[in-house]
XYZ file of C-alpha atoms in Angstrom:
614
model
C 0.000 0.000 0.000
C 1.043 3.578 -0.554
C 2.768 5.479 2.255
C 0.114 7.633 3.876
C 2.709 10.222 4.910
C 2.824 11.479 1.321
C -0.960 11.719 1.099
C -1.943 13.560 4.261
C -3.037 17.159 3.895
C -0.511 19.443 5.548
C 2.440 17.078 5.167
C 2.810 16.435 8.887
C 2.979 20.102 9.900
C 1.045 19.669 13.140
C 2.912 20.331 16.382
C 4.487 17.237 18.019
C 1.932 15.194 19.932
C -1.068 16.557 18.019
C -3.038 14.433 15.597
C -3.688 15.105 11.959
C -6.950 13.692 10.558
C -6.616 10.532 8.469
C -9.567 10.102 6.143
C -10.580 6.971 4.325
C -9.897 8.756 1.038
C -6.139 8.910 1.470
C -4.987 5.353 1.610
C -6.397 3.228 4.392
C -7.087 -0.444 3.804
C -10.064 -2.179 5.344
C -9.357 -5.475 3.572
C -6.260 -7.488 2.814
C -6.240 -7.197 -0.989
C -3.964 -10.180 -1.620
C -5.912 -12.876 0.163
C -9.242 -11.057 0.594
C -9.180 -11.724 4.330
C -11.226 -9.419 6.540
C -9.504 -6.858 8.710
C -8.887 -7.584 12.397
C -11.923 -7.429 14.627
C -12.807 -3.837 15.465
C -13.577 -3.304 19.117
C -17.081 -2.303 20.200
C -15.908 0.856 21.912
C -15.758 3.595 19.262
C -14.553 6.302 21.621
C -10.839 6.977 20.974
C -8.657 6.818 24.058
C -10.744 4.294 25.993
C -8.915 1.158 24.869
C -6.010 -0.837 26.317
C -2.782 -1.103 24.300
C -0.366 -4.012 24.741
C 3.149 -2.621 24.127
C 6.070 -4.981 23.489
C 9.622 -3.726 22.894
C 12.553 -5.574 21.342
C 16.114 -4.366 21.005
C 18.276 -1.500 22.111
C 17.938 1.377 24.533
C 17.082 3.666 21.611
C 14.104 1.399 20.894
C 13.206 1.484 24.584
C 13.214 5.278 24.505
C 11.000 5.251 21.403
C 8.543 2.951 23.190
C 8.500 5.244 26.216
C 7.681 8.188 23.955
C 4.900 6.238 22.221
C 3.500 5.113 25.583
C 3.569 8.703 26.807
C 1.593 10.027 23.863
C -0.961 7.226 23.989
C -1.384 7.679 27.742
C -1.853 11.416 27.342
C -4.780 10.691 25.011
C -6.370 8.342 27.517
C -5.202 4.922 26.341
C -4.188 2.396 28.983
C -0.744 0.852 28.372
C -0.266 -2.772 29.432
C 2.498 -5.363 29.310
C -0.158 -8.084 29.251
C -1.443 -9.118 25.838
C -4.530 -10.814 27.263
C -7.496 -8.501 27.148
C -5.705 -5.753 25.217
C -7.678 -4.077 22.430
C -4.636 -3.505 20.206
C -1.050 -4.767 20.088
C 1.843 -2.383 19.447
C 5.153 -4.152 18.741
C 8.400 -2.132 18.589
C 10.868 -4.256 16.643
C 14.622 -4.862 16.336
C 16.388 -5.899 13.138
C 19.906 -6.501 14.484
C 19.815 -10.294 14.631
C 17.698 -13.206 13.502
C 16.414 -14.312 16.981
C 14.832 -10.947 17.739
C 13.127 -10.785 14.351
C 11.962 -14.394 14.734
C 10.425 -13.498 18.094
C 8.687 -10.585 16.396
C 7.360 -12.878 13.643
C 5.943 -15.261 16.254
C 4.204 -12.427 18.078
C 2.747 -11.017 14.859
C 1.424 -14.467 13.865
C -0.201 -14.884 17.273
C -1.797 -11.462 17.042
C -3.147 -12.196 13.563
C -4.495 -15.581 14.662
C -6.409 -13.849 17.443
C -7.597 -11.229 14.932
C -6.385 -8.389 17.093
C -5.681 -4.929 15.641
C -1.888 -4.640 15.252
C 0.637 -1.828 14.824
C 4.291 -2.669 14.136
C 6.931 -0.030 14.845
C 10.717 0.140 14.873
C 13.583 -0.939 12.681
C 12.105 -4.025 11.007
C 9.323 -2.277 9.057
C 11.514 0.763 8.417
C 14.352 -1.305 6.984
C 12.293 -4.083 5.353
C 8.896 -2.631 4.597
C 8.020 -5.322 2.041
C 8.279 -8.284 4.427
C 5.479 -10.785 3.986
C 4.884 -10.793 7.760
C 3.984 -7.089 7.596
C 1.182 -7.526 5.089
C -2.137 -6.290 6.403
C -0.773 -4.529 9.498
C -0.275 -0.856 10.318
C 3.267 0.494 10.497
C 4.997 3.348 12.341
C 8.514 4.260 11.206
C 11.412 5.039 13.546
C 11.075 8.779 12.926
C 7.272 8.774 13.029
C 6.788 7.925 16.691
C 5.144 11.308 17.275
C 2.270 10.117 15.053
C 1.516 6.905 16.919
C -1.805 8.120 18.329
C -3.412 8.668 14.938
C -2.090 5.337 13.652
C -3.562 3.521 16.651
C -6.904 5.285 16.266
C -7.191 4.401 12.584
C -6.095 0.812 13.179
C -8.776 0.396 15.840
C -11.285 1.499 13.191
C -10.158 -1.384 10.998
C -7.870 0.620 8.699
C -4.315 -0.258 7.680
C -2.013 2.772 7.706
C 1.706 3.268 7.151
C 3.856 6.179 8.269
C 7.463 5.719 7.194
C 8.836 8.802 5.432
C 10.221 11.672 7.498
C 12.899 14.304 7.030
C 12.954 15.778 10.542
C 13.646 14.199 13.931
C 10.830 13.693 16.458
C 10.765 16.341 19.179
C 12.485 15.523 22.482
C 9.748 17.114 24.610
C 6.983 14.662 23.657
C 5.057 13.040 26.537
C 6.956 10.059 27.902
C 6.222 7.167 30.250
C 9.553 5.788 31.477
C 9.963 2.105 32.232
C 12.057 3.223 35.190
C 10.992 6.653 36.432
C 14.504 7.360 37.725
C 16.243 6.645 34.398
C 15.945 8.833 31.319
C 17.119 7.318 28.036
C 18.040 10.343 25.944
C 18.614 9.821 22.192
C 21.250 12.317 21.041
C 21.305 11.285 17.394
C 19.879 8.722 15.004
C 21.722 6.704 12.404
C 25.485 6.583 12.001
C 28.387 7.347 9.673
C 29.576 3.754 9.387
C 28.908 1.131 6.747
C 29.546 -2.155 8.576
C 29.069 -5.058 6.200
C 26.881 -6.989 8.657
C 24.664 -4.144 9.868
C 20.977 -4.167 8.953
C 19.922 -1.327 11.208
C 21.662 1.259 9.019
C 18.922 0.440 6.508
C 16.361 1.514 9.109
C 17.993 4.314 11.100
C 19.835 5.739 8.109
C 22.579 8.335 7.978
C 23.631 10.415 10.968
C 21.115 12.953 12.233
C 21.964 14.815 15.463
C 19.813 16.803 17.851
C 21.111 20.281 18.687
C 23.085 20.894 21.866
C 20.454 23.347 23.118
C 17.573 20.900 22.648
C 19.457 18.141 24.480
C 20.493 20.388 27.368
C 16.904 21.594 27.628
C 15.709 18.001 27.873
C 18.293 17.251 30.566
C 17.131 20.192 32.674
C 13.511 19.097 32.252
C 14.051 15.488 33.333
C 16.183 16.523 36.312
C 13.236 18.629 37.479
C 11.069 15.492 37.059
C 13.249 13.612 39.558
C 15.382 11.567 37.138
C 18.585 10.334 38.799
C 20.330 8.673 35.865
C 20.553 9.896 32.272
C 21.685 7.484 29.552
C 22.881 9.047 26.325
C 21.737 6.710 23.568
C 22.316 6.416 19.836
C 23.587 4.067 17.166
C 27.041 5.614 17.732
C 27.432 8.205 20.471
C 30.950 9.123 19.360
C 29.741 10.339 15.949
C 27.390 12.872 17.541
C 27.288 16.323 15.969
C 29.477 15.742 12.932
C 26.517 16.570 10.720
C 25.768 19.891 12.474
C 29.258 21.217 13.134
C 29.748 20.169 16.766
C 31.158 17.093 18.503
C 30.614 14.843 21.505
C 32.898 16.707 23.964
C 31.028 19.964 23.273
C 27.723 18.255 24.073
C 29.023 16.467 27.174
C 30.456 19.655 28.666
C 27.144 21.431 28.151
C 25.155 18.582 29.726
C 27.481 18.249 32.722
C 27.120 21.973 33.380
C 23.335 21.477 33.575
C 23.459 18.626 36.128
C 22.939 19.245 39.866
C 26.218 20.094 41.564
C 25.494 17.700 44.458
C 25.908 14.681 42.163
C 22.331 13.513 42.732
C 21.843 12.894 39.001
C 24.435 10.900 37.061
C 25.250 10.801 33.360
C 26.077 7.576 31.497
C 27.698 7.948 28.080
C 26.421 5.464 25.530
C 28.176 3.132 23.122
C 30.848 4.662 20.939
C 32.906 3.065 18.189
C 36.692 3.635 18.315
C 37.132 5.816 15.185
C 35.095 8.727 16.473
C 36.678 9.226 19.888
C 40.332 8.713 18.993
C 40.769 12.422 18.323
C 38.948 13.365 21.556
C 40.408 10.865 24.040
C 41.844 13.452 26.461
C 38.617 15.473 26.513
C 36.495 12.340 26.943
C 38.748 11.196 29.799
C 38.350 14.571 31.550
C 34.561 14.288 31.318
C 34.565 10.691 32.585
C 36.481 11.942 35.654
C 33.700 14.410 36.481
C 31.834 13.530 39.719
C 28.489 13.518 37.879
C 29.588 11.136 35.094
C 29.945 7.372 35.430
C 33.514 6.183 34.742
C 32.174 3.690 32.262
C 32.183 3.396 28.496
C 30.979 0.793 26.021
C 33.520 0.458 23.194
C 32.855 -2.483 20.815
C 35.871 -4.201 19.264
C 33.980 -7.095 17.558
C 37.181 -8.994 16.696
C 40.813 -9.177 17.770
C 41.901 -9.709 14.162
C 42.647 -6.794 11.833
C 41.766 -8.877 8.786
C 38.289 -9.582 10.170
C 37.816 -5.920 11.140
C 38.627 -5.036 7.531
C 36.072 -7.564 6.285
C 33.545 -6.022 8.678
C 34.455 -2.531 7.383
C 34.827 -1.327 10.962
C 37.233 1.502 10.010
C 39.724 0.949 12.838
C 42.447 -1.495 13.804
C 42.981 -3.549 16.939
C 45.865 -1.205 17.751
C 43.518 1.796 17.689
C 41.060 -0.018 19.944
C 43.930 -0.714 22.351
C 44.840 2.971 22.311
C 41.308 3.916 23.351
C 41.234 1.387 26.187
C 44.779 2.062 27.417
C 44.365 5.845 27.380
C 41.033 5.884 29.224
C 42.233 3.307 31.759
C 45.340 5.394 32.455
C 43.596 8.761 32.733
C 40.319 7.807 34.470
C 40.519 6.284 37.989
C 38.351 3.175 38.326
C 37.533 3.151 34.623
C 35.307 0.272 33.484
C 35.055 -0.646 29.795
C 32.564 -2.993 28.153
C 33.062 -4.469 24.712
C 31.418 -6.754 22.147
C 32.586 -9.731 20.130
C 31.025 -11.378 17.075
C 32.089 -15.022 16.768
C 32.235 -16.756 13.412
C 32.171 -13.786 11.057
C 32.583 -15.004 7.437
C 36.209 -15.794 6.744
C 37.226 -16.005 10.420
C 40.016 -18.589 10.758
C 41.226 -20.372 13.883
C 44.119 -17.900 13.973
C 41.739 -14.920 13.786
C 39.667 -16.323 16.624
C 42.798 -17.012 18.707
C 43.704 -13.300 18.388
C 40.269 -12.403 19.728
C 40.613 -14.778 22.680
C 44.068 -13.401 23.493
C 42.756 -9.820 23.420
C 39.974 -10.641 25.872
C 42.380 -12.568 28.119
C 44.811 -9.654 28.143
C 42.331 -6.985 29.188
C 39.987 -9.158 31.290
C 37.022 -6.880 30.599
C 34.358 -7.049 33.295
C 31.684 -7.011 30.586
C 31.876 -8.733 27.215
C 28.805 -9.292 25.070
C 29.376 -12.323 22.881
C 27.276 -12.968 19.799
C 27.309 -15.515 17.036
C 27.305 -14.064 13.531
C 23.868 -13.811 11.932
C 23.613 -13.014 8.216
C 21.047 -10.270 7.800
C 19.209 -10.053 4.468
C 20.393 -7.264 2.228
C 23.796 -6.799 3.890
C 27.135 -7.489 2.151
C 28.117 -9.998 4.854
C 25.077 -12.126 4.032
C 26.678 -12.892 0.658
C 30.058 -13.857 2.133
C 31.154 -17.466 2.628
C 29.971 -18.540 6.062
C 31.855 -20.368 8.796
C 30.280 -23.734 9.643
C 27.609 -23.324 12.318
C 29.088 -25.976 14.606
C 32.412 -24.089 14.583
C 30.666 -20.792 15.297
C 28.868 -22.308 18.306
C 32.077 -23.910 19.563
C 33.949 -20.601 19.391
C 31.126 -18.785 21.120
C 31.121 -21.309 23.989
C 34.908 -21.191 24.278
C 35.040 -17.407 24.474
C 32.213 -17.351 26.997
C 34.111 -19.833 29.169
C 37.212 -17.624 29.008
C 35.208 -14.530 29.923
C 33.416 -16.196 32.833
C 36.749 -17.299 34.316
C 37.610 -13.679 35.160
C 37.058 -12.272 38.664
C 36.877 -8.549 37.898
C 35.653 -7.383 41.296
C 38.207 -9.124 43.491
C 39.822 -6.586 45.777
C 36.691 -4.473 46.217
C 35.593 -6.230 49.420
C 35.846 -3.885 52.391
C 35.926 -0.726 50.270
C 33.608 2.212 50.884
C 31.843 3.548 47.798
C 29.140 6.011 46.864
C 26.319 4.436 44.871
C 23.207 5.651 43.066
C 20.137 3.455 43.697
C 17.710 3.196 40.790
C 16.151 -0.267 40.586
C 14.907 -3.438 42.286
C 16.714 -6.731 41.617
C 14.910 -9.672 40.068
C 14.945 -11.495 43.407
C 12.650 -8.724 44.748
C 14.863 -8.578 47.854
C 17.778 -6.403 46.873
C 17.908 -2.872 45.575
C 20.251 -2.168 42.673
C 22.776 0.629 42.763
C 25.904 1.489 40.801
C 29.286 2.833 41.791
C 31.051 5.657 39.965
C 32.564 2.933 37.747
C 29.075 1.537 37.123
C 29.741 -1.660 39.054
C 26.410 -3.161 40.097
C 25.912 -3.165 43.870
C 23.112 -5.125 45.562
C 21.880 -3.886 48.924
C 19.001 -4.660 51.262
C 16.746 -1.753 52.117
C 13.240 -0.295 51.760
C 11.942 0.667 48.325
C 11.794 4.256 49.546
C 15.556 4.371 48.929
C 14.994 4.197 45.156
C 16.215 7.414 43.579
C 18.631 8.176 46.384
C 22.389 8.087 46.713
C 24.206 6.318 49.544
C 27.578 5.538 51.025
C 27.998 1.780 51.313
C 30.629 -0.694 52.434
C 31.195 -3.635 50.112
C 30.793 -6.829 52.144
C 31.316 -9.484 49.458
C 31.977 -9.754 45.750
C 30.557 -12.041 43.091
C 31.253 -12.597 39.439
C 28.532 -10.282 38.168
C 28.016 -7.822 41.009
C 29.074 -6.903 44.525
C 27.092 -6.789 47.770
C 27.120 -3.954 50.263
C 25.773 -2.583 53.526
C 24.467 0.964 53.730
C 26.494 3.296 55.935
C 24.426 6.417 55.291
C 21.990 7.907 52.825
C 23.017 11.116 51.100
C 20.426 13.831 50.663
C 20.647 17.254 49.100
C 20.786 18.936 52.496
C 22.317 16.489 54.940
C 23.565 12.967 55.562
C 21.192 10.622 57.385
C 22.679 7.492 59.042
C 20.831 4.242 58.362
C 20.680 1.546 61.067
C 22.026 -1.869 60.139
C 19.646 -4.666 59.222
C 20.488 -7.979 60.904
C 18.005 -10.051 58.946
C 19.352 -12.958 56.942
C 18.873 -12.592 53.195
C 18.656 -15.051 50.361
C 20.446 -14.027 47.193
C 19.337 -15.520 43.918
C 21.586 -15.654 40.881
C 20.097 -15.367 37.426
C 20.915 -14.494 33.865
C 17.973 -13.928 31.604
C 17.934 -16.638 28.932
C 18.126 -15.939 25.255
C 15.163 -16.748 23.084
C 17.489 -18.878 20.976
C 18.810 -21.619 23.230
C 21.790 -22.157 20.940
C 22.927 -18.577 21.395
C 25.686 -17.905 23.889
C 25.275 -14.738 25.889
C 27.767 -13.466 28.417
C 25.544 -11.237 30.494
C 26.664 -8.471 32.781
C 24.768 -6.183 35.119
C 25.717 -2.815 33.731
C 23.609 -3.200 30.609
C 25.783 -1.331 28.120
C 24.044 0.582 25.436
C 22.810 -1.542 22.568
C 23.927 -0.400 19.154
C 22.485 -0.842 15.719
C 25.756 -2.249 14.439
C 26.718 -4.433 17.365
C 25.986 -7.789 18.971
C 23.128 -8.381 21.369
C 22.925 -8.692 25.088
C 20.636 -10.978 27.047
C 17.313 -9.408 27.845
C 14.562 -10.351 30.215
C 12.046 -10.093 27.400
C 13.351 -13.364 26.029
C 15.437 -12.098 23.172
C 19.111 -11.559 22.543
C 18.670 -8.114 21.107
C 21.519 -5.724 20.645
C 22.980 -2.979 20.980
C 22.750 -2.278 24.754
C 23.632 -2.278 24.491
C 22.782 -0.033 24.869
C 23.770 -2.202 26.329
C 24.340 -1.220 26.379
C 22.714 2.157 26.987
C 22.483 1.036 23.651
C 21.266 -0.291 26.422
C 21.280 0.343 29.798
C 18.293 -2.372 30.020
C 17.996 -3.441 30.013
C 18.205 -5.325 29.075
C 16.411 -4.745 28.549
C 16.469 -3.841 28.649
C 16.719 -3.785 27.713
C 17.449 -1.648 29.047
C 17.001 -2.755 32.657
C 20.198 -3.582 34.602
C 18.494 -5.645 37.281
C 17.093 -8.025 34.659
C 20.636 -9.251 34.097
C 21.292 -10.145 37.748
C 23.760 -13.000 38.099
C 25.817 -13.763 41.138
C 28.392 -16.142 42.501
C 28.614 -15.647 46.261
C 31.582 -14.902 48.416
C 33.595 -17.863 49.796
C 32.156 -17.192 53.248
C 28.694 -18.078 51.999
C 27.195 -21.527 51.562
C 26.423 -22.190 47.915
C 24.677 -24.858 45.901
C 25.062 -24.468 42.144
C 23.705 -26.684 39.406
C 25.767 -27.234 36.266
C 23.840 -26.398 33.121
C 23.016 -23.760 30.576
C 25.410 -20.832 30.892
C 22.494 -18.518 30.205
C 20.616 -19.568 33.351
C 22.422 -20.208 36.629
C 20.708 -20.317 39.992
C 22.502 -20.081 43.292
C 21.425 -19.507 46.858
C 23.485 -18.289 49.761
C 22.637 -17.469 53.336
C 24.528 -14.628 54.924
C 24.670 -14.652 58.736
C 25.324 -11.536 60.780
C 26.868 -12.276 64.210
C 26.730 -8.724 65.570
C 24.333 -9.268 68.527
C 22.734 -6.266 70.196
C 21.284 -5.976 73.743
C 17.726 -6.795 72.622
C 18.918 -9.852 70.686
C 20.821 -11.129 73.744
C 17.814 -10.608 76.021
C 15.505 -12.453 73.609
C 17.928 -15.350 73.327
C 18.215 -15.521 77.131
C 14.443 -15.562 77.478
C 14.141 -18.408 74.960
C 16.816 -20.391 76.843
C 15.088 -19.925 80.218
C 11.735 -20.937 78.692
C 13.243 -24.151 77.373
C 14.678 -24.989 80.812
C 11.270 -24.437 82.425
C 9.605 -26.724 79.846
C 12.152 -29.479 80.512
C 11.762 -29.113 84.291
C 7.942 -29.252 84.009
C 8.184 -32.359 81.812
C 10.440 -34.136 84.333
C 8.173 -33.113 87.231
C 5.051 -34.550 85.604
C 6.852 -37.830 84.798
C 7.839 -38.248 88.422
């Protein structure tokens, strides 16, 4: 069907968040012309804004931000947003085109929706980059730069019409209504698209060439979300380092302006998103200075993808392993406590045993605390899809081997006993611990009331695991004063998990910091059941969380300290469960009195028993 964007009167000139009328005369389908099937069932309620929308998001932190914007606009018009498909009046699926598993999951969801004859809107990179897919026949579509028009698309789809909005020459406004998945975390897109031309990247087909938001618009958004109570801002894009090259500025200029707008008490932190090596090499000193700032996490996601220069050339990555080393070495030297995440693609076409050995040696040398490992997936329409593939059994073997190497590292050894400031923004998947992060974005799990969410605290690290560390709160930091927090002597049970991939043959090395997923990079494990990547983003881009996503806590995995009792089952590396009981032997006066009372009561019971027997 024809793109409705070219047919609407006014050409999309309405202010962001306002609806333009879509009439039946300008290209809406009420019937599937190819198979003459009727449109999805139209709900009885004809009043716009009274229906429930099921919203499902795949992919990177940029996608997550887009979903939050779409949810915000729909909510502002009265629609109820749900993560439960049952009972929803319409399904809205925001898609990811990075790898085959995420698109397969999307296909399954679309088929289910069609079988239930539910009205369906598909958004994101899949329809934008592959608009002629058979799976998209008969469904409404919202392009990646048309998210500010989602309300009108939903309204027309609920009427039984099929509409498509794909063409756009301007970026969506940053001040649209937004419903954040985590109210303390703002995912801020600073640009769309990229300058690269990686031979394996499908998302470039969807997100396109680089398009950057202005410094003033981004700083204005930062000030607005800080006023809303946001405590963590993730800068997200397909390549953060390329920011501004299309509008005559660069990333350091933006970062300096944003840092100047953050609260001076450090209550709101900035996390810089994924950046490829070529675009920060010329700014390393400036980037290092910004990463040292008290309001900026000393963390950066820099994908390498391979330790072999020949494979990087085949990928058209536009840098060498030596240049990647320069980025890592310089930032590690200049930024105290610097943490760097990276990505690896195993089994890229033409990768030999020697190429793979170079990758393994690189990872062994640097012992990165976070490595996102992905098997190569040929994406339709990319140059790499036409290259001679490595045998799948070899690809899987290499992926497992590299994961085993990565999981042998103990990156947080030496942190036990240290005092750190953390920023608390989430609840762990075990529903017991709160999730905070140090200045180096190391995940810290603490026990405390949910009222601590959004606060900053001084903690003492009591034990370290493979994926996170555990701490006790010393005091909570507020804007005006420091409030001591009493210790909690309750025993706690700590559960270890890594969200499984939708493809059980995929190897994912998960980590808690959720780097920003990137359009051109491998995927991280997400709680939504897909390996969708950057998260990154993790990413950040991507953040999480992991999913999520963009959600860091969804990637919670833990191996307890040696002082704890542990039972661990061998099995899938994507799903490990462990339990440990931590005992606190610091008895207070009340505890001693209670124990004495129990002891005396037991003696009296024994004496009474002996008396009655006699």
